Amino acid sequence: MCLLPLFLQDQFDNLEKHTQWGIEVLEKYIKFVKERAEIEINYAKQLRNLSKKYQTKKNSKEEEESKYTSCKAFQTTLNETNDYAGQHEVISENMTSMIMAELTRFVQELKQERKSNFHEGRKAQQHMETCWKQLESSKRRFERDCKEADRAQQYFERMDADINVTKADVEKARQQAQIRHQMADDSKGDYSSVLQKFNHEQQEHYHTHIPAIFQKLQDMEEKRISRLGESLKSYAEIDRQVIPIIGKCLDGITKSAESINGKQDSQTVIESFKSGFEPPGDLDFEDFTQSMKRTVSDTSLTNTRADGKSDSKTPGKSRGKLWPFIKKNKLMSLLTSPHQPPPPPPASASPSAVPNGPQSPKQQKEPLSHRLNDFMTSKPKIHCFRSLKRGGATPEDFSNLPPEQRRKKLQQKVDELNKDIQKEIDQRDALTKMKDVYMKNPQMGDPSSVAQKLIEIGNNIEKLRIEAQKFEGWLAEVEGRLPSRNDGSRRQSALYETQNTAPVSNCAQDRESPDGSYTEDQSQETEVKVTPTEFDDDFDDEEPLATIGTCKALYPFDGENEGTISVAEGEILSVIEEDKGDGWTRIRRNEEEEGYVPTSYIEVYLDKNAKDS
């Protein structure tokens, strides 16, 4: 590209405008890259936030669900998405450093070079204008001197031809003409010299100085264009460099999707919710025709059972022996529900291996009249009955869970305690080494400052080990490796009774209730002072709980605690209240005896109407 024919005043200005436009194109491209980098960094930030939003939170239900292959694949997808976001951050960083920063510095250099070149071109133009003015001045002076010499010569010739003019005047005109001719000759010489100088300067200007300046501008413009092309190439390469890593992220997502195994997840569900209970056996035939063989008169004082044996309790007498609130179902539900967690079913295969499983602590009985008087006169104790809702806190030994679930929970607790113990041991070892270093080099620290911390860690380790041994004992009992903890339970029960025999008003004593099978002394019953308007109006209209199904005892249970009832293995009983989540089911025998038994000890068969209701 040759710019020499373009050297005219107007084209020089156009060239200046063109180079300014080229710089503006670079600045426009820099702005484009800056906005692209901002989009990439914002996109990466949004992807990271999205991945973090759906990440599994620690110590939550979602963490337990992460054991399934589908959940693991989803977590892998979230992690790969997070890495994918990191590649967009790399794009933004590279565009900022490799394109924006470099081009910004290049534009500043380009502006400075352009300013210098055009300043030099303007200076050359001003020099040529000065030379042209000198030439014009010399030319006008030469022209003026020539005209003056010509007029002087004509005047001399007129004076010389005039006979009336003196010789002296003629001589004076002749001398004046000579002087004018000499001045014209001098002006001619000056004009010739200035003209030669101007021609030389003009030659240098148009063939040396201006072409050099134009060449610099041309090089500058070509360098700008080439640099823009290199930047566009870098723009594409920055994206191309992260494509392999993005491909690996997508491959990881695909691989995690292929690793999903439905059968494995189903097996995990089975292992998670497996209870460990044996399936129920066949039901025995119940012959209701036995009642037709009874021949009992209406006036009989004894109640003959279906097996032919006489029951010493008459209906009227047995009803009289029951607690007066036997019909008050709502209050009985609160008072008779055992407050201790139900015992686990026997660990051995044979139910008879554990004839007397661990029971809830047996409470010391009080006279019925005292208990009723306390209940009726002590208003501040009402909050205790409100706290007797079912579904309380989970027992420490997880005895409310089925055997298999209980074993898993206990094993998880043992593992957690062992990890805590190991952490404390590691911390103790580190502090012991630090203490040894302080003892060898007292200038590094005081050994006594570590001693107190070591004592605290030792106490923590001992507490954790005792806790771990307790849970390991429960775990061994569930797995059948150790005998039942009857002795330990009795010791705990004795301690419990000792703590609860104090004459204080607590909720545990307030909720003690008879099991519906003992009688009170007549003198004690007469002490009950209850007016019909205060109490009977609320409960007399209520009927006993209706039967909602039947149940079969899987294991024998000795109802030694208040509110419970003893059952024999294989015995069929009536269900009057389902398990509300606390591990106890309320049953009835012979329409008179009723109480609670552990839900895990029985197999319940609810009536269809009861389920619908």
Coordinates of C-alpha atoms in Angstrom, one line a residue:
M1 CA 0.0 0.0 0.0
C2 CA 1.6 3.3 -1.1
L3 CA 0.3 6.4 0.5
L4 CA 2.5 9.0 -1.4
P5 CA -0.2 10.0 -3.9
L6 CA -2.5 10.7 -1.0
F7 CA -0.3 13.4 0.4
L8 CA -2.5 16.4 0.2
Q9 CA -3.8 18.6 3.0
D10 CA -7.3 17.2 3.0
Q11 CA -6.1 13.6 2.6
F12 CA -3.6 14.1 5.5
D13 CA -6.6 15.0 7.7
N14 CA -8.6 12.1 6.4
L15 CA -5.7 9.8 7.3
E16 CA -5.6 11.2 10.8
K17 CA -9.3 10.4 11.1
H18 CA -8.9 6.9 9.8
T19 CA -6.1 6.1 12.3
Q20 CA -8.3 7.4 15.1
W21 CA -11.2 5.2 13.9
G22 CA -8.8 2.2 13.9
I23 CA -8.0 2.8 17.6
E24 CA -11.7 3.1 18.4
V25 CA -12.2 -0.3 16.8
L26 CA -9.7 -1.8 19.2
E27 CA -11.3 -0.1 22.2
K28 CA -14.7 -1.4 21.1
Y29 CA -13.3 -5.0 20.9
I30 CA -11.7 -4.6 24.3
K31 CA -15.1 -3.6 25.7
F32 CA -16.7 -6.6 24.0
V33 CA -14.2 -9.0 25.6
K34 CA -14.7 -7.3 29.0
E35 CA -18.5 -7.9 28.9
R36 CA -17.9 -11.5 27.7
A37 CA -15.6 -12.1 30.7
E38 CA -18.2 -10.7 33.1
I39 CA -20.9 -13.0 31.5
E40 CA -18.6 -16.0 32.0
I41 CA -17.8 -15.1 35.7
N42 CA -21.5 -14.5 36.5
Y43 CA -22.5 -17.7 34.7
A44 CA -19.8 -19.6 36.7
K45 CA -21.1 -18.0 39.9
Q46 CA -24.7 -19.0 39.2
L47 CA -23.6 -22.6 38.4
R48 CA -21.7 -22.8 41.7
N49 CA -24.6 -21.5 43.6
L50 CA -27.0 -23.9 41.9
S51 CA -24.6 -26.8 42.7
K52 CA -24.3 -25.7 46.3
K53 CA -28.0 -25.3 46.7
Y54 CA -28.7 -29.0 45.9
Q55 CA -25.7 -30.4 47.7
T56 CA -26.4 -32.9 50.5
K57 CA -26.5 -31.2 53.8
K58 CA -24.5 -32.8 56.6
N59 CA -26.4 -34.4 59.5
S60 CA -29.7 -34.5 57.6
K61 CA -32.0 -37.0 56.1
E62 CA -30.5 -36.4 52.7
E63 CA -27.1 -37.6 53.9
E64 CA -28.7 -41.0 54.7
E65 CA -30.2 -41.1 51.3
S66 CA -26.8 -40.6 49.6
K67 CA -26.1 -44.4 49.9
Y68 CA -28.3 -45.1 46.9
T69 CA -26.7 -45.2 43.5
S70 CA -29.1 -42.8 42.0
C71 CA -28.4 -40.2 44.7
K72 CA -24.7 -40.8 44.3
A73 CA -25.0 -40.2 40.6
F74 CA -26.9 -36.9 41.3
Q75 CA -24.2 -35.8 43.7
T76 CA -21.5 -36.6 41.1
T77 CA -23.5 -34.5 38.6
L78 CA -23.5 -31.6 41.1
N79 CA -19.7 -31.9 41.6
E80 CA -19.1 -32.1 37.9
T81 CA -21.3 -29.0 37.4
N82 CA -19.2 -27.2 40.0
D83 CA -16.0 -28.2 38.0
Y84 CA -17.8 -27.1 34.8
A85 CA -18.3 -23.7 36.4
G86 CA -14.6 -23.6 37.2
Q87 CA -13.8 -23.8 33.6
H88 CA -15.9 -20.8 32.8
E89 CA -14.0 -18.9 35.5
V90 CA -10.8 -19.9 33.7
I91 CA -12.2 -18.5 30.4
S92 CA -13.0 -15.2 32.2
E93 CA -9.6 -15.0 33.8
N94 CA -7.7 -15.8 30.5
M95 CA -9.7 -13.3 28.5
T96 CA -9.0 -10.6 31.1
S97 CA -5.3 -11.3 31.3
M98 CA -4.5 -12.4 27.7
I99 CA -6.7 -10.1 25.7
M100 CA -8.0 -7.2 27.7
A101 CA -4.8 -6.3 29.6
E102 CA -2.6 -6.8 26.5
L103 CA -4.8 -4.9 24.1
T104 CA -5.3 -2.0 26.6
R105 CA -1.5 -1.6 26.9
F106 CA -1.2 -1.9 23.1
V107 CA -3.8 0.8 22.5
Q108 CA -2.0 3.2 24.8
E109 CA 1.3 2.6 22.9
L110 CA -0.6 3.0 19.6
K111 CA -2.1 6.4 20.6
Q112 CA 1.3 7.7 21.7
E113 CA 3.0 6.5 18.4
R114 CA 0.2 8.0 16.3
K115 CA 0.4 11.3 18.1
S116 CA 4.2 11.5 17.5
N117 CA 3.9 10.7 13.8
F118 CA 1.3 13.3 13.1
H119 CA 3.2 15.9 15.2
E120 CA 6.2 15.2 13.0
G121 CA 4.1 15.5 9.8
R122 CA 2.6 18.8 10.9
K123 CA 6.1 20.1 11.7
A124 CA 7.3 19.2 8.2
Q125 CA 4.3 21.0 6.7
Q126 CA 5.0 24.1 8.7
H127 CA 8.7 24.2 7.6
M128 CA 7.6 24.0 3.9
E129 CA 5.1 26.8 4.4
T130 CA 7.9 28.9 5.9
C131 CA 10.2 28.2 2.9
W132 CA 7.4 29.1 0.5
K133 CA 6.9 32.4 2.3
Q134 CA 10.6 33.2 2.0
L135 CA 10.5 32.4 -1.7
E136 CA 7.5 34.6 -2.3
S137 CA 9.1 37.5 -0.4
S138 CA 12.3 37.2 -2.4
K139 CA 10.4 37.0 -5.7
R140 CA 8.4 40.1 -4.9
R141 CA 11.4 42.1 -4.0
F142 CA 13.2 41.1 -7.2
E143 CA 10.2 42.1 -9.2
R144 CA 10.0 45.4 -7.5
D145 CA 13.7 46.2 -7.9
C146 CA 13.5 45.4 -11.6
K147 CA 10.6 47.8 -12.1
E148 CA 12.5 50.5 -10.2
A149 CA 15.6 50.0 -12.4
D150 CA 13.5 50.2 -15.6
R151 CA 11.9 53.5 -14.5
A152 CA 15.3 54.9 -13.5
Q153 CA 16.7 54.0 -16.9
Q154 CA 13.9 55.7 -18.7
Y155 CA 14.3 58.8 -16.7
F156 CA 18.0 59.0 -17.5
E157 CA 17.3 58.7 -21.2
R158 CA 14.8 61.6 -21.1
M159 CA 17.2 63.7 -19.2
D160 CA 20.0 63.0 -21.6
A161 CA 17.9 63.9 -24.7
D162 CA 16.7 67.1 -23.1
I163 CA 19.0 70.1 -24.2
N164 CA 17.6 72.3 -21.5
V165 CA 18.9 70.0 -18.7
T166 CA 22.3 70.6 -17.3
K167 CA 25.1 68.2 -17.5
A168 CA 25.0 67.7 -13.8
D169 CA 21.4 66.6 -13.8
V170 CA 22.1 64.2 -16.5
E171 CA 25.0 62.7 -14.6
K172 CA 22.9 62.4 -11.5
A173 CA 20.1 60.5 -13.4
R174 CA 22.7 58.2 -15.0
Q175 CA 24.1 57.3 -11.5
Q176 CA 20.6 56.7 -10.1
A177 CA 19.8 54.3 -13.0
Q178 CA 23.0 52.4 -12.4
I179 CA 22.2 52.0 -8.7
R180 CA 18.7 50.7 -9.5
H181 CA 20.2 48.2 -11.9
Q182 CA 22.6 47.0 -9.3
M183 CA 19.8 46.5 -6.8
A184 CA 17.8 44.6 -9.4
D185 CA 20.8 42.4 -10.0
D186 CA 21.2 41.7 -6.2
S187 CA 17.5 40.9 -5.8
K188 CA 17.8 38.6 -8.7
G189 CA 20.7 36.7 -7.1
D190 CA 18.8 36.5 -3.7
Y191 CA 15.7 35.2 -5.5
S192 CA 17.7 32.6 -7.4
S193 CA 19.3 31.4 -4.1
V194 CA 16.0 31.2 -2.2
L195 CA 14.4 29.4 -5.1
Q196 CA 17.1 26.8 -5.2
K197 CA 16.8 26.3 -1.5
F198 CA 13.0 26.0 -1.6
N199 CA 13.2 23.5 -4.4
H200 CA 15.7 21.4 -2.4
E201 CA 13.5 21.6 0.7
Q202 CA 10.5 20.7 -1.3
Q203 CA 12.3 17.7 -2.8
E204 CA 13.3 16.5 0.7
H205 CA 9.8 17.1 2.0
Y206 CA 7.9 15.2 -0.6
H207 CA 10.4 12.4 -1.2
T208 CA 12.0 11.9 2.1
H209 CA 10.3 13.3 5.2
I210 CA 6.7 12.8 4.4
P211 CA 7.1 9.3 2.9
A212 CA 8.9 8.3 6.1
I213 CA 6.1 9.7 8.2
F214 CA 3.5 8.0 6.1
Q215 CA 5.4 4.7 6.3
K216 CA 5.4 4.9 10.0
L217 CA 1.6 5.5 10.0
Q218 CA 1.2 2.6 7.6
D219 CA 3.2 0.3 9.8
M220 CA 1.2 1.4 12.8
E221 CA -2.0 0.7 11.0
E222 CA -0.9 -2.7 9.8
K223 CA 0.3 -3.6 13.3
R224 CA -3.0 -2.6 14.7
I225 CA -4.9 -4.8 12.2
S226 CA -2.6 -7.7 12.8
R227 CA -2.9 -7.4 16.5
L228 CA -6.7 -7.4 16.3
G229 CA -6.5 -10.7 14.3
E230 CA -4.2 -12.3 16.9
S231 CA -6.6 -11.3 19.6
L232 CA -9.5 -12.8 17.8
K233 CA -7.5 -16.0 17.4
S234 CA -6.7 -16.0 21.1
Y235 CA -10.4 -15.4 21.8
A236 CA -11.1 -18.8 20.1
E237 CA -8.2 -20.6 21.7
I238 CA -9.2 -19.7 25.2
D239 CA -12.5 -21.5 24.7
R240 CA -10.8 -24.4 22.9
Q241 CA -8.4 -25.0 25.8
V242 CA -11.2 -25.8 28.3
I243 CA -13.2 -28.0 25.9
P244 CA -11.3 -31.2 26.9
I245 CA -11.8 -30.5 30.6
I246 CA -15.5 -29.7 30.0
G247 CA -15.7 -33.0 28.1
K248 CA -14.2 -34.8 31.1
C249 CA -16.9 -33.2 33.3
L250 CA -19.6 -34.4 30.9
D251 CA -18.0 -37.9 30.7
G252 CA -18.1 -38.0 34.5
I253 CA -21.8 -37.2 34.5
T254 CA -22.4 -39.9 31.9
K255 CA -20.4 -42.4 33.8
S256 CA -22.3 -41.7 37.0
A257 CA -25.6 -42.1 35.2
E258 CA -24.5 -45.4 33.8
S259 CA -23.5 -46.5 37.4
I260 CA -27.1 -46.3 38.6
N261 CA -28.2 -49.8 39.6
G262 CA -31.9 -50.2 40.4
K263 CA -31.4 -53.7 41.9
Q264 CA -28.7 -52.5 44.2
D265 CA -30.8 -49.6 45.4
S266 CA -33.7 -51.9 46.0
Q267 CA -31.4 -54.2 48.0
T268 CA -30.2 -51.2 50.0
V269 CA -33.8 -50.3 50.8
I270 CA -34.4 -53.8 52.0
E271 CA -31.3 -53.7 54.2
S272 CA -32.3 -50.3 55.6
F273 CA -35.9 -51.2 56.6
K274 CA -35.5 -54.9 57.4
S275 CA -37.1 -55.4 60.9
G276 CA -35.8 -58.9 61.7
F277 CA -39.2 -60.1 62.8
E278 CA -40.2 -63.6 61.7
P279 CA -43.4 -63.9 59.6
P280 CA -46.5 -64.8 61.5
G281 CA -47.6 -68.4 61.7
D282 CA -50.9 -69.9 60.9
L283 CA -53.9 -68.8 63.0
D284 CA -55.5 -71.4 65.2
F285 CA -59.2 -72.2 64.8
E286 CA -61.4 -70.6 67.3
D287 CA -64.4 -72.7 68.2
F288 CA -67.1 -70.3 69.3
T289 CA -69.6 -73.3 69.8
Q290 CA -68.0 -73.9 73.2
S291 CA -70.1 -71.1 74.7
M292 CA -73.3 -73.0 73.8
K293 CA -72.3 -75.8 76.2
R294 CA -72.4 -73.5 79.2
T295 CA -75.4 -74.1 81.5
V296 CA -75.3 -71.3 83.9
S297 CA -78.5 -69.9 85.5
D298 CA -79.1 -66.2 85.7
T299 CA -78.9 -66.4 89.4
S300 CA -75.6 -68.3 89.6
L301 CA -73.0 -66.7 91.8
T302 CA -70.1 -68.1 89.8
N303 CA -69.0 -67.5 86.3
T304 CA -68.2 -70.7 84.5
R305 CA -65.5 -70.3 81.8
A306 CA -65.6 -72.0 78.5
D307 CA -63.1 -74.6 79.6
G308 CA -65.4 -75.8 82.4
K309 CA -63.5 -74.2 85.2
S310 CA -65.2 -71.9 87.6
D311 CA -64.1 -68.3 87.8
S312 CA -64.2 -67.1 91.3
K313 CA -64.9 -63.5 90.2
T314 CA -68.5 -62.7 89.5
P315 CA -69.2 -59.9 87.0
G316 CA -70.5 -57.6 89.7
K317 CA -67.7 -58.4 92.1
S318 CA -65.0 -58.0 89.5
R319 CA -66.5 -54.7 88.3
G320 CA -66.4 -53.6 91.9
K321 CA -62.8 -54.4 92.2
L322 CA -61.8 -52.4 89.2
W323 CA -60.5 -48.9 89.6
P324 CA -63.5 -46.4 89.6
F325 CA -62.2 -44.8 86.4
I326 CA -62.3 -48.0 84.3
K327 CA -65.0 -46.3 82.1
K328 CA -63.1 -43.0 81.8
N329 CA -61.2 -44.0 78.7
K330 CA -59.5 -40.6 78.1
L331 CA -58.1 -40.3 81.6
M332 CA -57.2 -44.0 81.7
S333 CA -55.3 -43.6 78.4
L334 CA -53.2 -41.0 80.1
L335 CA -52.8 -42.7 83.5
T336 CA -52.2 -46.3 82.5
S337 CA -49.9 -45.8 79.5
P338 CA -46.5 -47.0 80.7
H339 CA -44.0 -44.1 80.8
Q340 CA -41.0 -46.4 80.2
P341 CA -40.0 -47.5 76.7
P342 CA -41.2 -51.0 75.8
P343 CA -38.6 -53.8 76.3
P344 CA -37.2 -55.4 73.1
P345 CA -38.4 -58.9 72.2
P346 CA -36.3 -61.8 73.3
A347 CA -33.0 -62.1 71.3
S348 CA -33.0 -65.9 71.2
A349 CA -34.8 -67.9 68.6
S350 CA -37.0 -69.6 71.2
P351 CA -39.3 -67.1 73.0
S352 CA -39.1 -69.3 76.1
A353 CA -35.3 -68.5 76.4
V354 CA -36.2 -65.2 78.0
P355 CA -39.0 -65.9 80.3
N356 CA -38.8 -62.6 82.1
G357 CA -37.6 -59.9 79.8
P358 CA -36.5 -56.5 81.1
Q359 CA -39.5 -54.6 82.2
S360 CA -40.1 -51.0 82.9
P361 CA -39.3 -50.0 86.5
K362 CA -42.0 -51.0 88.9
Q363 CA -43.5 -48.1 90.7
Q364 CA -44.5 -48.1 94.3
K365 CA -48.2 -48.1 94.7
E366 CA -50.1 -45.6 96.8
P367 CA -53.6 -45.8 98.2
L368 CA -56.1 -45.1 95.5
S369 CA -57.9 -42.5 97.6
H370 CA -54.7 -40.5 98.2
R371 CA -54.0 -40.6 94.5
L372 CA -57.5 -39.4 93.6
N373 CA -57.4 -36.7 96.2
D374 CA -54.1 -35.4 94.9
F375 CA -55.4 -35.5 91.4
M376 CA -58.6 -33.5 92.2
T377 CA -57.1 -30.9 94.6
S378 CA -53.7 -30.2 93.0
K379 CA -54.3 -28.0 90.0
P380 CA -50.6 -27.2 89.3
K381 CA -50.1 -30.9 88.4
I382 CA -52.3 -30.6 85.3
H383 CA -49.3 -29.8 83.2
C384 CA -48.0 -33.2 84.0
F385 CA -50.9 -34.9 82.3
R386 CA -50.4 -32.7 79.3
S387 CA -46.9 -34.0 79.0
L388 CA -48.1 -37.6 78.9
K389 CA -48.6 -37.6 75.1
R390 CA -47.5 -40.6 73.2
G391 CA -44.5 -40.5 70.9
G392 CA -42.0 -39.0 73.4
A393 CA -38.3 -38.8 73.0
T394 CA -36.5 -41.8 71.5
P395 CA -35.1 -44.1 74.2
E396 CA -31.3 -44.1 74.5
D397 CA -31.0 -47.9 73.6
F398 CA -33.4 -47.5 70.6
S399 CA -35.6 -50.2 72.2
N400 CA -38.6 -48.7 70.3
L401 CA -37.2 -49.9 67.0
P402 CA -37.5 -53.4 65.4
P403 CA -34.5 -55.7 66.1
E404 CA -32.7 -55.2 62.8
Q405 CA -33.2 -51.4 62.8
R406 CA -32.2 -51.2 66.5
R407 CA -29.0 -53.2 65.7
K408 CA -28.1 -50.8 62.9
K409 CA -28.7 -47.7 65.1
L410 CA -26.6 -49.2 67.9
Q411 CA -23.8 -50.1 65.6
Q412 CA -23.9 -46.6 64.1
K413 CA -23.7 -45.1 67.6
V414 CA -20.8 -47.4 68.6
D415 CA -18.9 -46.4 65.5
E416 CA -19.4 -42.7 66.2
L417 CA -18.2 -43.1 69.8
N418 CA -15.1 -45.0 68.6
K419 CA -14.3 -42.2 66.2
D420 CA -14.6 -39.7 69.0
I421 CA -12.4 -41.8 71.2
Q422 CA -9.8 -42.0 68.5
K423 CA -9.9 -38.2 68.0
E424 CA -9.3 -37.7 71.7
I425 CA -6.5 -40.2 71.7
D426 CA -4.8 -38.5 68.8
Q427 CA -5.1 -35.1 70.5
R428 CA -3.7 -36.6 73.7
D429 CA -0.7 -38.1 71.9
A430 CA 0.0 -34.8 70.2
L431 CA -0.2 -32.9 73.5
T432 CA 2.0 -35.5 75.1
K433 CA 4.7 -35.0 72.5
M434 CA 4.4 -31.2 73.0
K435 CA 4.8 -31.6 76.7
D436 CA 8.0 -33.7 76.2
V437 CA 9.4 -31.0 73.9
Y438 CA 8.6 -28.3 76.5
M439 CA 10.3 -30.4 79.2
K440 CA 13.5 -30.8 77.1
N441 CA 13.4 -27.2 75.9
P442 CA 11.8 -25.0 78.6
Q443 CA 12.4 -21.9 76.5
M444 CA 9.8 -23.1 74.0
G445 CA 6.9 -23.3 76.5
D446 CA 5.6 -24.3 79.9
P447 CA 4.9 -28.0 80.4
S448 CA 2.3 -27.3 83.1
S449 CA 0.2 -25.4 80.6
V450 CA -0.4 -28.7 78.7
A451 CA -1.0 -30.9 81.9
Q452 CA -4.5 -29.6 82.6
K453 CA -5.6 -30.1 79.0
L454 CA -4.2 -33.7 79.2
I455 CA -6.3 -34.4 82.3
E456 CA -9.5 -33.1 80.6
I457 CA -8.8 -35.2 77.5
G458 CA -8.2 -38.3 79.8
N459 CA -11.6 -37.7 81.5
N460 CA -13.3 -37.3 78.1
I461 CA -11.8 -40.6 76.9
E462 CA -13.0 -42.4 80.0
K463 CA -16.5 -41.0 79.6
L464 CA -16.6 -42.0 75.9
R465 CA -15.3 -45.5 76.7
I466 CA -18.0 -46.0 79.3
E467 CA -20.6 -44.8 76.9
A468 CA -19.3 -47.0 74.1
Q469 CA -19.3 -50.1 76.5
K470 CA -22.9 -49.4 77.3
F471 CA -24.0 -49.3 73.7
E472 CA -21.8 -52.3 72.9
G473 CA -23.6 -54.2 75.6
W474 CA -26.9 -53.3 74.1
L475 CA -25.6 -54.3 70.6
A476 CA -24.3 -57.6 71.9
E477 CA -27.7 -58.3 73.5
V478 CA -29.5 -57.6 70.2
E479 CA -27.2 -59.8 68.3
G480 CA -27.6 -62.6 70.8
R481 CA -23.9 -62.7 71.9
L482 CA -24.6 -61.8 75.5
P483 CA -27.3 -63.0 78.0
S484 CA -30.2 -60.7 78.8
R485 CA -29.6 -57.8 81.2
N486 CA -32.0 -58.9 83.8
D487 CA -29.7 -58.2 86.7
G488 CA -28.7 -54.9 85.4
S489 CA -32.3 -54.0 84.7
R490 CA -33.2 -55.0 88.2
R491 CA -30.5 -52.8 89.6
Q492 CA -31.6 -49.9 87.4
S493 CA -35.2 -50.5 88.5
A494 CA -34.2 -50.5 92.2
L495 CA -32.4 -47.2 91.6
Y496 CA -35.4 -45.8 89.8
E497 CA -37.7 -46.8 92.6
T498 CA -35.4 -45.2 95.2
Q499 CA -35.3 -42.0 93.3
N500 CA -39.1 -41.8 92.8
T501 CA -40.2 -42.7 96.4
A502 CA -39.5 -39.2 97.6
P503 CA -42.7 -37.3 98.6
V504 CA -42.3 -34.8 95.8
S505 CA -44.8 -33.8 93.1
N506 CA -43.4 -35.0 89.8
C507 CA -45.0 -36.1 86.6
A508 CA -43.8 -39.6 86.9
Q509 CA -45.7 -40.2 90.1
D510 CA -48.7 -38.4 88.9
R511 CA -49.1 -40.6 85.9
E512 CA -48.9 -43.9 87.9
S513 CA -52.1 -45.8 87.6
P514 CA -53.4 -49.2 88.6
D515 CA -53.5 -52.0 86.1
G516 CA -57.2 -52.5 86.6
S517 CA -56.9 -55.8 88.5
Y518 CA -56.3 -54.9 92.1
T519 CA -58.8 -53.8 94.8
E520 CA -58.5 -51.1 97.4
D521 CA -59.5 -51.2 101.0
Q522 CA -63.0 -50.1 101.6
S523 CA -61.9 -47.5 104.2
Q524 CA -59.5 -46.0 101.7
E525 CA -62.1 -45.9 99.0
T526 CA -64.5 -43.9 101.2
E527 CA -61.9 -41.2 101.5
V528 CA -62.4 -40.2 97.9
K529 CA -64.3 -36.9 97.9
V530 CA -65.7 -36.3 94.4
T531 CA -68.9 -34.4 93.7
P532 CA -70.9 -35.4 90.7
T533 CA -71.0 -31.9 89.4
E534 CA -67.2 -31.6 89.3
F535 CA -66.1 -34.9 87.9
D536 CA -68.8 -37.5 87.1
D537 CA -70.6 -35.2 84.6
D538 CA -67.5 -35.3 82.4
F539 CA -67.0 -39.1 82.3
D540 CA -70.1 -41.0 83.2
D541 CA -71.4 -40.9 79.7
E542 CA -68.3 -42.4 78.2
E543 CA -68.4 -46.1 77.3
P544 CA -65.5 -48.6 77.5
L545 CA -63.3 -48.6 74.4
A546 CA -64.6 -50.7 71.6
T547 CA -62.6 -53.6 70.2
I548 CA -60.8 -52.7 67.0
G549 CA -59.2 -56.0 66.3
T550 CA -57.4 -59.0 67.7
C551 CA -53.8 -59.9 68.4
K552 CA -51.6 -63.0 69.1
A553 CA -48.8 -63.0 71.6
L554 CA -45.5 -63.9 70.0
Y555 CA -43.6 -64.0 73.3
P556 CA -44.6 -64.3 76.9
F557 CA -44.7 -61.0 78.8
D558 CA -45.0 -60.5 82.6
G559 CA -46.9 -57.3 83.2
E560 CA -45.2 -56.3 86.4
N561 CA -45.3 -52.6 85.8
E562 CA -48.3 -50.4 86.5
G563 CA -50.7 -50.2 83.6
T564 CA -49.4 -53.4 81.8
I565 CA -50.9 -56.8 81.6
S566 CA -49.4 -60.3 81.5
V567 CA -49.8 -62.4 78.4
A568 CA -48.8 -66.0 77.5
E569 CA -47.2 -67.1 74.3
G570 CA -49.8 -67.8 71.6
E571 CA -52.6 -66.2 73.6
I572 CA -55.4 -64.5 71.5
L573 CA -56.5 -61.1 72.9
S574 CA -58.6 -58.1 71.9
V575 CA -57.1 -54.9 70.7
I576 CA -58.8 -51.7 72.0
E577 CA -56.1 -49.1 71.2
E578 CA -53.4 -49.1 68.5
D579 CA -49.7 -48.2 69.0
K580 CA -49.5 -44.4 68.9
G581 CA -45.7 -44.4 68.3
D582 CA -44.5 -45.1 71.9
G583 CA -44.1 -48.9 71.4
W584 CA -47.1 -50.0 73.5
T585 CA -50.5 -51.4 72.4
R586 CA -53.6 -51.6 74.7
I587 CA -55.4 -54.9 74.8
R588 CA -58.3 -56.5 76.8
R589 CA -59.0 -60.0 78.1
N590 CA -62.4 -61.3 79.1
E591 CA -64.0 -57.8 78.9
E592 CA -62.5 -57.0 82.3
E593 CA -58.8 -57.2 82.3
E594 CA -57.0 -54.6 80.1
G595 CA -53.6 -53.0 79.9
Y596 CA -50.6 -52.4 77.8
V597 CA -48.1 -54.8 76.2
P598 CA -45.1 -54.1 74.0
T599 CA -46.1 -53.9 70.3
S600 CA -43.1 -56.0 69.3
Y601 CA -44.4 -58.8 71.5
I602 CA -47.6 -59.3 69.7
E603 CA -49.0 -59.6 66.1
V604 CA -52.0 -57.3 65.5
Y605 CA -54.9 -58.1 63.2
L606 CA -57.1 -55.0 62.9
D607 CA -60.7 -55.1 61.7
K608 CA -61.4 -53.6 58.3
N609 CA -64.0 -51.2 59.8
A610 CA -61.5 -50.1 62.4
K611 CA -59.0 -49.3 59.7
D612 CA -61.5 -47.3 57.8
S613 CA -62.6 -45.3 60.8

